[in-house]
PDB file of C-alpha atoms in Angstrom:
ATOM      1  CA  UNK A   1     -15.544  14.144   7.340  1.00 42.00           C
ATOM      2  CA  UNK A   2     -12.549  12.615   5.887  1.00 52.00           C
ATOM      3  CA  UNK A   3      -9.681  15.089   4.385  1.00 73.00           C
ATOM      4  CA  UNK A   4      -7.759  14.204   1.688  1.00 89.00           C
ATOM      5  CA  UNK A   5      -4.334  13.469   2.451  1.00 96.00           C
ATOM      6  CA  UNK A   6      -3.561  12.169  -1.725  1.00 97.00           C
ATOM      7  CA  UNK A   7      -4.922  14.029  -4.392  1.00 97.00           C
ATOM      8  CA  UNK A   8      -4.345  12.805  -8.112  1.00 97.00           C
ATOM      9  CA  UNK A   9      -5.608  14.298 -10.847  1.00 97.00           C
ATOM     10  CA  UNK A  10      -5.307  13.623 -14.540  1.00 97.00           C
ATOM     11  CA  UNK A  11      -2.349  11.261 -14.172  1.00 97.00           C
ATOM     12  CA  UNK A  12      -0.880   9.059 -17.071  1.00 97.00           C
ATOM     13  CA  UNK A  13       1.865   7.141 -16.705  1.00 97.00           C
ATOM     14  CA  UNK A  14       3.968   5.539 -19.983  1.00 95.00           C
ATOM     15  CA  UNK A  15       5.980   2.811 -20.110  1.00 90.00           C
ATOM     16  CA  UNK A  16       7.810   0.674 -22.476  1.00 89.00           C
ATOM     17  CA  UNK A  17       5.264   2.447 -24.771  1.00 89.00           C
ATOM     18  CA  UNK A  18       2.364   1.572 -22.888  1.00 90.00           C
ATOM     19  CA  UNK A  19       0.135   3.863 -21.194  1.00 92.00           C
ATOM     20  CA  UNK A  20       0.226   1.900 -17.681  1.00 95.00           C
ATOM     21  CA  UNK A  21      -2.127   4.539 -15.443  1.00 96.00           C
ATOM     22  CA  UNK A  22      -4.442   6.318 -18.130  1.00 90.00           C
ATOM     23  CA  UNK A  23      -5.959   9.813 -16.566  1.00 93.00           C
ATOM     24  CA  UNK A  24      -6.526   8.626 -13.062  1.00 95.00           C
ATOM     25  CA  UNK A  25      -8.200  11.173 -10.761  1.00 96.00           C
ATOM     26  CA  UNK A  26      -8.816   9.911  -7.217  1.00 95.00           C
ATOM     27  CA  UNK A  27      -8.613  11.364  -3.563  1.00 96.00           C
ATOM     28  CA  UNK A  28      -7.158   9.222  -0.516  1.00 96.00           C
ATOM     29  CA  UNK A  29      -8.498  10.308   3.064  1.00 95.00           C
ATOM     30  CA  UNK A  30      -7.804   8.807   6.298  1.00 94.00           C
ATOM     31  CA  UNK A  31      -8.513   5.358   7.613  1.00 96.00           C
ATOM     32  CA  UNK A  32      -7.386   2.253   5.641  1.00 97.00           C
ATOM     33  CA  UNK A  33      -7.977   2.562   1.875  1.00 97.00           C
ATOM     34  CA  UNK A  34      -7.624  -0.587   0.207  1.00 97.00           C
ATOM     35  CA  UNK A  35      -6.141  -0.448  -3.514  1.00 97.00           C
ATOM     36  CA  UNK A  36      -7.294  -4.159  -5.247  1.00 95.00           C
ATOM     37  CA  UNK A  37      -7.073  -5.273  -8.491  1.00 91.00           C
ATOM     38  CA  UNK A  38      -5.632  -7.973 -10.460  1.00 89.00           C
ATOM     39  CA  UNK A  39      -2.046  -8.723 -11.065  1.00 87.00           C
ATOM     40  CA  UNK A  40      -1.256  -6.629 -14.043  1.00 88.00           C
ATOM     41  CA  UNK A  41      -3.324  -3.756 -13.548  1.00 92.00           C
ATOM     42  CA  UNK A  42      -0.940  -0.805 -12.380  1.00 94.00           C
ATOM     43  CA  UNK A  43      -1.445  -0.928  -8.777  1.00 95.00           C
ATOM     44  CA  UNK A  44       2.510  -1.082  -7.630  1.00 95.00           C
ATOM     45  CA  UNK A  45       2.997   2.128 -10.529  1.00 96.00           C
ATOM     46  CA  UNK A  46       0.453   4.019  -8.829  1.00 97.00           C
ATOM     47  CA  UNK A  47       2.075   3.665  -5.631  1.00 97.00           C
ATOM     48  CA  UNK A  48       5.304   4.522  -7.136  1.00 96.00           C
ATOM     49  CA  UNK A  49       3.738   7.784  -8.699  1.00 97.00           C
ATOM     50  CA  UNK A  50       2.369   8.520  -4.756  1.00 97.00           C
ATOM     51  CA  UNK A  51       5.654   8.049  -3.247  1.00 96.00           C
ATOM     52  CA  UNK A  52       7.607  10.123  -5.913  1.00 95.00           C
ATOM     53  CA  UNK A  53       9.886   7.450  -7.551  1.00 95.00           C
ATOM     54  CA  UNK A  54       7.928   7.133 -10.493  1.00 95.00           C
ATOM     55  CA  UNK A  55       8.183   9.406 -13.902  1.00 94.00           C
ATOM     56  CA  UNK A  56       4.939  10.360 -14.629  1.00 95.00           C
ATOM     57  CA  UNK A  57       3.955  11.053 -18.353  1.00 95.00           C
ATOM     58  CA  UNK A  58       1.425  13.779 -17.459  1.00 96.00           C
ATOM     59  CA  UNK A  59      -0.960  14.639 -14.649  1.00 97.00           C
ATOM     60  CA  UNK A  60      -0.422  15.783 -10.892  1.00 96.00           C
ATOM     61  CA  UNK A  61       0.264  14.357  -7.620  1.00 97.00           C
ATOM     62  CA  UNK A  62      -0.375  16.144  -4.337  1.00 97.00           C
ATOM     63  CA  UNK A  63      -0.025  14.493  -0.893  1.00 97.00           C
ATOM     64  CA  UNK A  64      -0.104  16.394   2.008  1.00 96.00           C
ATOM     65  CA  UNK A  65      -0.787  19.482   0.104  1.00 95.00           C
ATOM     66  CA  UNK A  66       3.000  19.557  -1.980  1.00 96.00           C
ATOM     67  CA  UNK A  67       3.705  17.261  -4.823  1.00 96.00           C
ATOM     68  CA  UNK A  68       4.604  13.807  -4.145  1.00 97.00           C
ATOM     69  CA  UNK A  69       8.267  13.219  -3.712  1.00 94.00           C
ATOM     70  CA  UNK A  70       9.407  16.445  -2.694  1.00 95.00           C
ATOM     71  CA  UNK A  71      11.666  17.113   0.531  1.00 92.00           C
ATOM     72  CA  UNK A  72       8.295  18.783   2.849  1.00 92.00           C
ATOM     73  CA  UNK A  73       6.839  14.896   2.805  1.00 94.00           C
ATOM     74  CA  UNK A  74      10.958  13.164   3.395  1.00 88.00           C
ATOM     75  CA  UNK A  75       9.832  11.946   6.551  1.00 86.00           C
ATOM     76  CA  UNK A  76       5.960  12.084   6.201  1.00 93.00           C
ATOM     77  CA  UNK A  77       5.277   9.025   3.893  1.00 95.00           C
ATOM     78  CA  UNK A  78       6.435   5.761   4.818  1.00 93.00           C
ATOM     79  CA  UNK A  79       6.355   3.030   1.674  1.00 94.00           C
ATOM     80  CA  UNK A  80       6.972  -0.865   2.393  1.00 92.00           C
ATOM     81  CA  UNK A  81       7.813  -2.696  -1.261  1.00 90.00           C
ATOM     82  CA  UNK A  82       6.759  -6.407  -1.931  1.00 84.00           C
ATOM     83  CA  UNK A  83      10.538  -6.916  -1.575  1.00 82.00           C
ATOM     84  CA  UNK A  84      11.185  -7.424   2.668  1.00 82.00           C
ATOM     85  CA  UNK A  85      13.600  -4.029   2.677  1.00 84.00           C
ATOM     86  CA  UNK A  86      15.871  -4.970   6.059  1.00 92.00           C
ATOM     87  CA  UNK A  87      18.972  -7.125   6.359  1.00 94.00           C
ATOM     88  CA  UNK A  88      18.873 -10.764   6.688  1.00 94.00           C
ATOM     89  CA  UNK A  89      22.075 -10.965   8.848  1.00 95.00           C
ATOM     90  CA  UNK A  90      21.206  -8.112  11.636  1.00 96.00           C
ATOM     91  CA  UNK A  91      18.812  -8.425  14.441  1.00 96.00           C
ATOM     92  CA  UNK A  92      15.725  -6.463  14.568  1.00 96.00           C
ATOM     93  CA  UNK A  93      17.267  -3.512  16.407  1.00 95.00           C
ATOM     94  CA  UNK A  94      20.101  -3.607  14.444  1.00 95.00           C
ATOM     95  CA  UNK A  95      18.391  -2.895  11.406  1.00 95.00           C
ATOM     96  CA  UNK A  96      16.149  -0.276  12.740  1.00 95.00           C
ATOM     97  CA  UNK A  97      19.039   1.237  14.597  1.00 94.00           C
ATOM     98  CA  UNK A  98      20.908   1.325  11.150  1.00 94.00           C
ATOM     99  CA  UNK A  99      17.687   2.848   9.324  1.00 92.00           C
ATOM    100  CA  UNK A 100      17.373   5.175  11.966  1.00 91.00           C
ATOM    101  CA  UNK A 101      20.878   6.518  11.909  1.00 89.00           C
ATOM    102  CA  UNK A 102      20.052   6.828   7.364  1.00 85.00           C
ATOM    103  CA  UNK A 103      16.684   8.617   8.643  1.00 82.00           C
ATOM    104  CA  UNK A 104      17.838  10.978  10.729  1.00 82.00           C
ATOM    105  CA  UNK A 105      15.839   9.044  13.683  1.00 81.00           C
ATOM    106  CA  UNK A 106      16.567   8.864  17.683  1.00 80.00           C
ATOM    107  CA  UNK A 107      16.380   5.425  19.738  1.00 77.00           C
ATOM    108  CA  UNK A 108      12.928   6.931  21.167  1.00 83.00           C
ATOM    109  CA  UNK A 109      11.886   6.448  17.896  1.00 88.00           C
ATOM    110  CA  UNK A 110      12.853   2.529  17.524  1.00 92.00           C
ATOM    111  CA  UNK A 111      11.370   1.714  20.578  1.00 90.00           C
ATOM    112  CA  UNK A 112       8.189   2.756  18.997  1.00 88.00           C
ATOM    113  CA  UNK A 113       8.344   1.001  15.533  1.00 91.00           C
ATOM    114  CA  UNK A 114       9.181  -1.674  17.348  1.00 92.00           C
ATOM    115  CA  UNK A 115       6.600  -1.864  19.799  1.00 89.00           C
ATOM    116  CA  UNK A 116       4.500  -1.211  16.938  1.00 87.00           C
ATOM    117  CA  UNK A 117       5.139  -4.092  14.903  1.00 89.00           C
ATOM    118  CA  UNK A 118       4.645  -6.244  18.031  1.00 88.00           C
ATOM    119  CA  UNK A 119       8.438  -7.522  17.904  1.00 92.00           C
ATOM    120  CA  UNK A 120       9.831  -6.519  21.263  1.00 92.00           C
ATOM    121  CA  UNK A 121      10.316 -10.080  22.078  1.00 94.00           C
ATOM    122  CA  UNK A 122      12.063 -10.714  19.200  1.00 95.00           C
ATOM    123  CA  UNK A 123      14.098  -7.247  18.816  1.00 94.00           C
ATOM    124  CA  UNK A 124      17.507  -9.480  19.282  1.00 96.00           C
ATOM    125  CA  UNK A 125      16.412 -11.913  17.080  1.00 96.00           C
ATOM    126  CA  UNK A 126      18.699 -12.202  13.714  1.00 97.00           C
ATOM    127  CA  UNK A 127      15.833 -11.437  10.993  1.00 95.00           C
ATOM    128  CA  UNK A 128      16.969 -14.260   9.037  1.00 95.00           C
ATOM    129  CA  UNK A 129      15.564 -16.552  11.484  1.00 95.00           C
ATOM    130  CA  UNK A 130      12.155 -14.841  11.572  1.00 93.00           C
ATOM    131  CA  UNK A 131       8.956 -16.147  10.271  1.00 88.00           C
ATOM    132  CA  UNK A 132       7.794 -14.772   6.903  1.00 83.00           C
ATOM    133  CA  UNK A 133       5.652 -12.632   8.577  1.00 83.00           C
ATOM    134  CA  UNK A 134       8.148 -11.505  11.157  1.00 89.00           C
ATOM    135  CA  UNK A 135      10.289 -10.052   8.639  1.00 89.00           C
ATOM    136  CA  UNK A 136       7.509  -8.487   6.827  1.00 87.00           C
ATOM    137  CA  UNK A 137       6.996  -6.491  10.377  1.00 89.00           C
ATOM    138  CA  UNK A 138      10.496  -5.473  10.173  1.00 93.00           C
ATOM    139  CA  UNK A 139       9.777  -3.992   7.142  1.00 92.00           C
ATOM    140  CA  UNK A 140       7.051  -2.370   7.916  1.00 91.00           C
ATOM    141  CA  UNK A 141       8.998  -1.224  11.188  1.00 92.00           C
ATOM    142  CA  UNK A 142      11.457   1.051   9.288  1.00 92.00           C
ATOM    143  CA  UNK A 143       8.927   2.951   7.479  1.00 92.00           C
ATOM    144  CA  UNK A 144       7.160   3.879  10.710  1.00 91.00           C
ATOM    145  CA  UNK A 145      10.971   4.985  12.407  1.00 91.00           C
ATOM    146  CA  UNK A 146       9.073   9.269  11.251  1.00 86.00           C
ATOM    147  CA  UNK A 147       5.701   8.130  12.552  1.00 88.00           C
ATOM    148  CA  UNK A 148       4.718   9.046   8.502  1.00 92.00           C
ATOM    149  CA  UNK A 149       1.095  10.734   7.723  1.00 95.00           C
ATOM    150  CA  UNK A 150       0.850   8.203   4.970  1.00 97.00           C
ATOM    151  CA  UNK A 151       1.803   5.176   5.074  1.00 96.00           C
ATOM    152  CA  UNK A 152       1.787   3.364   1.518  1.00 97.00           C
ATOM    153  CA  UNK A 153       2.205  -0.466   1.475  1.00 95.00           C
ATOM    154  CA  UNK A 154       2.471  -2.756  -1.526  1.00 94.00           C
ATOM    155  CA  UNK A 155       0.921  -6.026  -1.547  1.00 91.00           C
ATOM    156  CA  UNK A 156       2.222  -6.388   1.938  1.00 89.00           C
ATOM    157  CA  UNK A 157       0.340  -9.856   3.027  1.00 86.00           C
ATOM    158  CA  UNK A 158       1.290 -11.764  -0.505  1.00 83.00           C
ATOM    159  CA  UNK A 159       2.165 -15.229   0.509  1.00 79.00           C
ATOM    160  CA  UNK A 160       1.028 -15.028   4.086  1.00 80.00           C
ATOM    161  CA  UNK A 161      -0.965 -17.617   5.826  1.00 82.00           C
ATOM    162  CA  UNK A 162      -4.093 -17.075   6.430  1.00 86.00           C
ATOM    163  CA  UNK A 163      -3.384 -15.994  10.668  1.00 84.00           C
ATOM    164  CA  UNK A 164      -0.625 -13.589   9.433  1.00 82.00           C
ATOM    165  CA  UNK A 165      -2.832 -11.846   7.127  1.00 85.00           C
ATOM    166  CA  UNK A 166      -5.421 -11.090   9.703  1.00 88.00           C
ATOM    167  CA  UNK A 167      -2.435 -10.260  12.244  1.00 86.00           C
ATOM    168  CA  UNK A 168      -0.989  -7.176   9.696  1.00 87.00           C
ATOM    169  CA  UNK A 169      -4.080  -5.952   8.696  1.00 92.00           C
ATOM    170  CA  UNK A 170      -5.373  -5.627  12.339  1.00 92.00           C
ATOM    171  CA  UNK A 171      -2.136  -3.719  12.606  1.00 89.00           C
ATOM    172  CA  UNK A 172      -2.614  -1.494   9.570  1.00 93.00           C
ATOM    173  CA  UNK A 173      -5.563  -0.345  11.229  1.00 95.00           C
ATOM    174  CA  UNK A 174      -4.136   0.660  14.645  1.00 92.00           C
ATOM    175  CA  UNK A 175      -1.769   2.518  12.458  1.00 92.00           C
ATOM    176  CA  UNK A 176      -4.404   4.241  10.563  1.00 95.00           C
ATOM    177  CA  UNK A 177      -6.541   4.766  14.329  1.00 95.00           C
ATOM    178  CA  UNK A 178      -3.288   6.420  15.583  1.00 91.00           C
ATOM    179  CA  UNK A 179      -3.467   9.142  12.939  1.00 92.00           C
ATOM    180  CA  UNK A 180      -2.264   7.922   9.266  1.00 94.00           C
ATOM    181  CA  UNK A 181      -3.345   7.331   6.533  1.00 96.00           C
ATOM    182  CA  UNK A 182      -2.892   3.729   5.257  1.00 97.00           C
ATOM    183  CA  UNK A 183      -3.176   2.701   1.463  1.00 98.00           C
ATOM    184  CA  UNK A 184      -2.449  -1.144   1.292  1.00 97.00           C
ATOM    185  CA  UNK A 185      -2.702  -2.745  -2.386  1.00 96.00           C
ATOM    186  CA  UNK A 186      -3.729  -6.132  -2.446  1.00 92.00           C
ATOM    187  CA  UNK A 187      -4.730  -8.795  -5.253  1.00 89.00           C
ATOM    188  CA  UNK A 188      -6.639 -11.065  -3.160  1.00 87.00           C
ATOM    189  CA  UNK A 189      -9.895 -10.136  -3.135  1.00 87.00           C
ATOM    190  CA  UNK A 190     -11.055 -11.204   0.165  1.00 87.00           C
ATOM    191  CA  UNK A 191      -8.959  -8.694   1.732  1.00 91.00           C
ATOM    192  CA  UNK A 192     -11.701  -6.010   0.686  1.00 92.00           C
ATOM    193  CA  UNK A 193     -13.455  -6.593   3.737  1.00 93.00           C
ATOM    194  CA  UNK A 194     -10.317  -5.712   6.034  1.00 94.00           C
ATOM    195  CA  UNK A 195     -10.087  -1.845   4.273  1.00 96.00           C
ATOM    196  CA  UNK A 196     -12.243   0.971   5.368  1.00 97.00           C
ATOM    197  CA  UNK A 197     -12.866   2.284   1.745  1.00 96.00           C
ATOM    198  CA  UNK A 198     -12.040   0.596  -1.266  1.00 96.00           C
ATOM    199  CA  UNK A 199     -10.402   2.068  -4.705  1.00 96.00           C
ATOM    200  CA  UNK A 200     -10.930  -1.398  -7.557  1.00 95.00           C
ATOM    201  CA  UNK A 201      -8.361  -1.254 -10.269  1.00 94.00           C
ATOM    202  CA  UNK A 202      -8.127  -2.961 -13.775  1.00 92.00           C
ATOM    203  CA  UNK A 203      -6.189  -1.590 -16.452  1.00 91.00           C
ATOM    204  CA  UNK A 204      -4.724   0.892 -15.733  1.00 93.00           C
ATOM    205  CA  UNK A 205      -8.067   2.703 -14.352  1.00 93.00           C
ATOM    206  CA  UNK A 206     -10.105   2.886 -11.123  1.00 95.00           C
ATOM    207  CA  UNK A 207     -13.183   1.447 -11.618  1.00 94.00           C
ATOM    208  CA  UNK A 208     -15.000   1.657  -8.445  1.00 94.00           C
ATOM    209  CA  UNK A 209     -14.566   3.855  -5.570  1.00 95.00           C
ATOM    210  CA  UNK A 210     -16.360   2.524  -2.985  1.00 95.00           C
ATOM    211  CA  UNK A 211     -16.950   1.076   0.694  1.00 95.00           C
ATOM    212  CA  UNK A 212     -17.309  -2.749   1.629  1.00 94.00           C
ATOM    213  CA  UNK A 213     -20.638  -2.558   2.363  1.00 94.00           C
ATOM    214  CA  UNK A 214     -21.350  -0.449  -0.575  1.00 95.00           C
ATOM    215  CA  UNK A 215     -19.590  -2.910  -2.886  1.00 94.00           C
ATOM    216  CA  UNK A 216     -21.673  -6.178  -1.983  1.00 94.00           C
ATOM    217  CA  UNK A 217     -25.013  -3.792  -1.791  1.00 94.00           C
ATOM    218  CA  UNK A 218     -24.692  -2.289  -4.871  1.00 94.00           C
ATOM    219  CA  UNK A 219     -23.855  -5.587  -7.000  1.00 94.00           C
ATOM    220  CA  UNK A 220     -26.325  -7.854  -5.150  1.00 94.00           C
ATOM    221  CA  UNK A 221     -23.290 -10.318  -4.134  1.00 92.00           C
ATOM    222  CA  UNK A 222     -22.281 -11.737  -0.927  1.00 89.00           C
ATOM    223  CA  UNK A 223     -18.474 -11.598  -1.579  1.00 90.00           C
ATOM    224  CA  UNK A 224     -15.766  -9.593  -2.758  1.00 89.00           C
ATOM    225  CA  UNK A 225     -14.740 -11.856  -5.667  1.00 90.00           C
ATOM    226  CA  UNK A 226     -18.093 -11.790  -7.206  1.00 92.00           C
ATOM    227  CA  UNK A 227     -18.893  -8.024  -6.268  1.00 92.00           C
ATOM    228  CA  UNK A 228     -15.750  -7.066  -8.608  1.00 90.00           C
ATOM    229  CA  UNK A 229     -16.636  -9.353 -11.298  1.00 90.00           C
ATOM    230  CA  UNK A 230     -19.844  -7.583 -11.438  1.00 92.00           C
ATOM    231  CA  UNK A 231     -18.305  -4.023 -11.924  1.00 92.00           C
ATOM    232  CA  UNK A 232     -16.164  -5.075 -13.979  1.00 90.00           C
ATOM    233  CA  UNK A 233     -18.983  -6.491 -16.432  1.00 90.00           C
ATOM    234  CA  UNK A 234     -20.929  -3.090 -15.417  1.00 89.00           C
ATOM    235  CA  UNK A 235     -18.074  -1.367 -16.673  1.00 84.00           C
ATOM    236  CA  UNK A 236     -17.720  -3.225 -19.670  1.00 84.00           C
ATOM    237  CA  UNK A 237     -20.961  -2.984 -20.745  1.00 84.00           C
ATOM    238  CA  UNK A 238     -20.588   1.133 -20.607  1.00 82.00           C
ATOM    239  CA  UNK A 239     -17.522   0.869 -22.471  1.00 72.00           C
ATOM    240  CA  UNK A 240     -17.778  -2.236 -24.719  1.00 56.00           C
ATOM    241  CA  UNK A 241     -15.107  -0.675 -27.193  1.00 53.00           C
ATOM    242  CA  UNK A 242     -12.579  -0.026 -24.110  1.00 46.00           C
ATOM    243  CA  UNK A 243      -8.838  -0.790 -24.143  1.00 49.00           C
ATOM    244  CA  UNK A 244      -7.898  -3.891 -22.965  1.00 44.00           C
ATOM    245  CA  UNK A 245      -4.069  -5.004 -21.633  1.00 39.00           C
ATOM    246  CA  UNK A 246      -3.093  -1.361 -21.575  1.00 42.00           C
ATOM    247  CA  UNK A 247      -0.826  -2.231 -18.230  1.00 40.00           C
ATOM    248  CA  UNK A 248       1.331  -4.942 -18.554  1.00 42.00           C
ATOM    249  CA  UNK A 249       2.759  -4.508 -14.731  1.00 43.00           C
ATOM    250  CA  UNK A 250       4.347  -7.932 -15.145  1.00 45.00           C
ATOM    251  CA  UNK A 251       6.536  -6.142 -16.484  1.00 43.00           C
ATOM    252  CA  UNK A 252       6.273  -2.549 -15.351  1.00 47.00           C
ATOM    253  CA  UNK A 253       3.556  -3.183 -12.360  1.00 55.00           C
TER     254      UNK A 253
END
């Protein structure tokens, strides 16, 4: 049985003077929990709200059993932004050696979130001159310098090829099999299939909670595209007078 490592319950988020997470109650338990949804729907503020850098409007947020952002979880969640968060004019090691010295962390510890990303042979490698997805591992490297308990990682294969994608989320899951808990966001609806469990998102709300193979059996469909389509006209048709555009994450995500 799966514990819960995130808890949220009741939470509302307002920005701008739009209600951009409306009530959400959900749970996150070990494995690799996949957070999809359109652009637009509040996936990168929810993630925010988990980590503790977002101001909530009302509602609670408990990971690890204390409230998200305080000092007990400092080096037990790891979050990798959209934006690639290491320096374009260090090496590898340099960066994680810098990170590491910010962190608190020993060399033992780079060794490992380097071996972990699968860069050692390109540790002395100026991270300019890395692929796309190269430096996306980098970035992914610094948040595992604590070896976190949660691991939170926003839209982390956007504009990857196709190889690349399949290469992170294969790591995302040894991650998850060597004890965390990984929640990666995603808009591309194929990547479904990769995640253990599955949270769908539109507007600001949480549609379906679900597994893969729950999500394709339930809606009759043979792919993830078409399986949210149908929930989201299921959902629609419960709530034909429901708000509509209540996010607006282009702007506050």
């Amino acid at each position: 049985m799966m514990k819960n490592v995130v808890e949220v319950r009741g939470l509302t988020v307002v920005r701008g003077g739009r209600r951009v997470l409306e009530a959400l109650d959900l749970t996150i338990g070990d494995g690799v929990t996949g957070l999809l949804g359109p652009s637009g729907c509040g996936k990168t503020t929810l993630m925010r709200a988990l980590v503790g850098v977002q101001r909530v409007a009302g509602g609670q947020v408990s990971v690890l059993g204390a409230p998200a952002g305080s000092r007990p979880l400092r080096d037990r969640v790891g979050y990798v932004t959209q934006d690639i968060s290491v320096y374009d004019d260090l090496t590898v090691a340099e960066n994680l050696r810098f990170f590491a010295r910010v962190l608190g962390a020993d060399g033992d510890q780079v060794d490992h979130a380097v071996d972990a990303v699968d860069l050692g042979d390109h540790r002395d490698v100026v991270v300019g001159r890395l692929s796309g997805g190269q430096r996306s591992r980098a970035s992914l490297a610094v948040a595992l310098l604590h070896h976190p308990d949660l691991l939170v990682l926003d839209e982390p294969t956007v504009g990857l090829d196709p190889v690349l994608r399949r290469d992170l989320w294969e790591l995302f899951h040894r991650i998850a099999e060597a004890g965390a808990a990984v929640l990666v966001s995603s808009h591309v609806m194929d990547e479904a299939l990769r995640c253990d469990r599955l949270l769908l998102m539109r507007e600001g709300r949480i549609i379906a909670d679900t597994t893969p193979a729950e999500l394709l059996a339930s809606t009759g469909t043979e792919d993830p595209e078409a399986a949210f389509l149908a929930v989201i006209a299921a959902h629609e048709a419960q709530e034909p007078h429901g708000r509509h555009a209540a996010d607006g994450e282009g702007a506050a995500r």
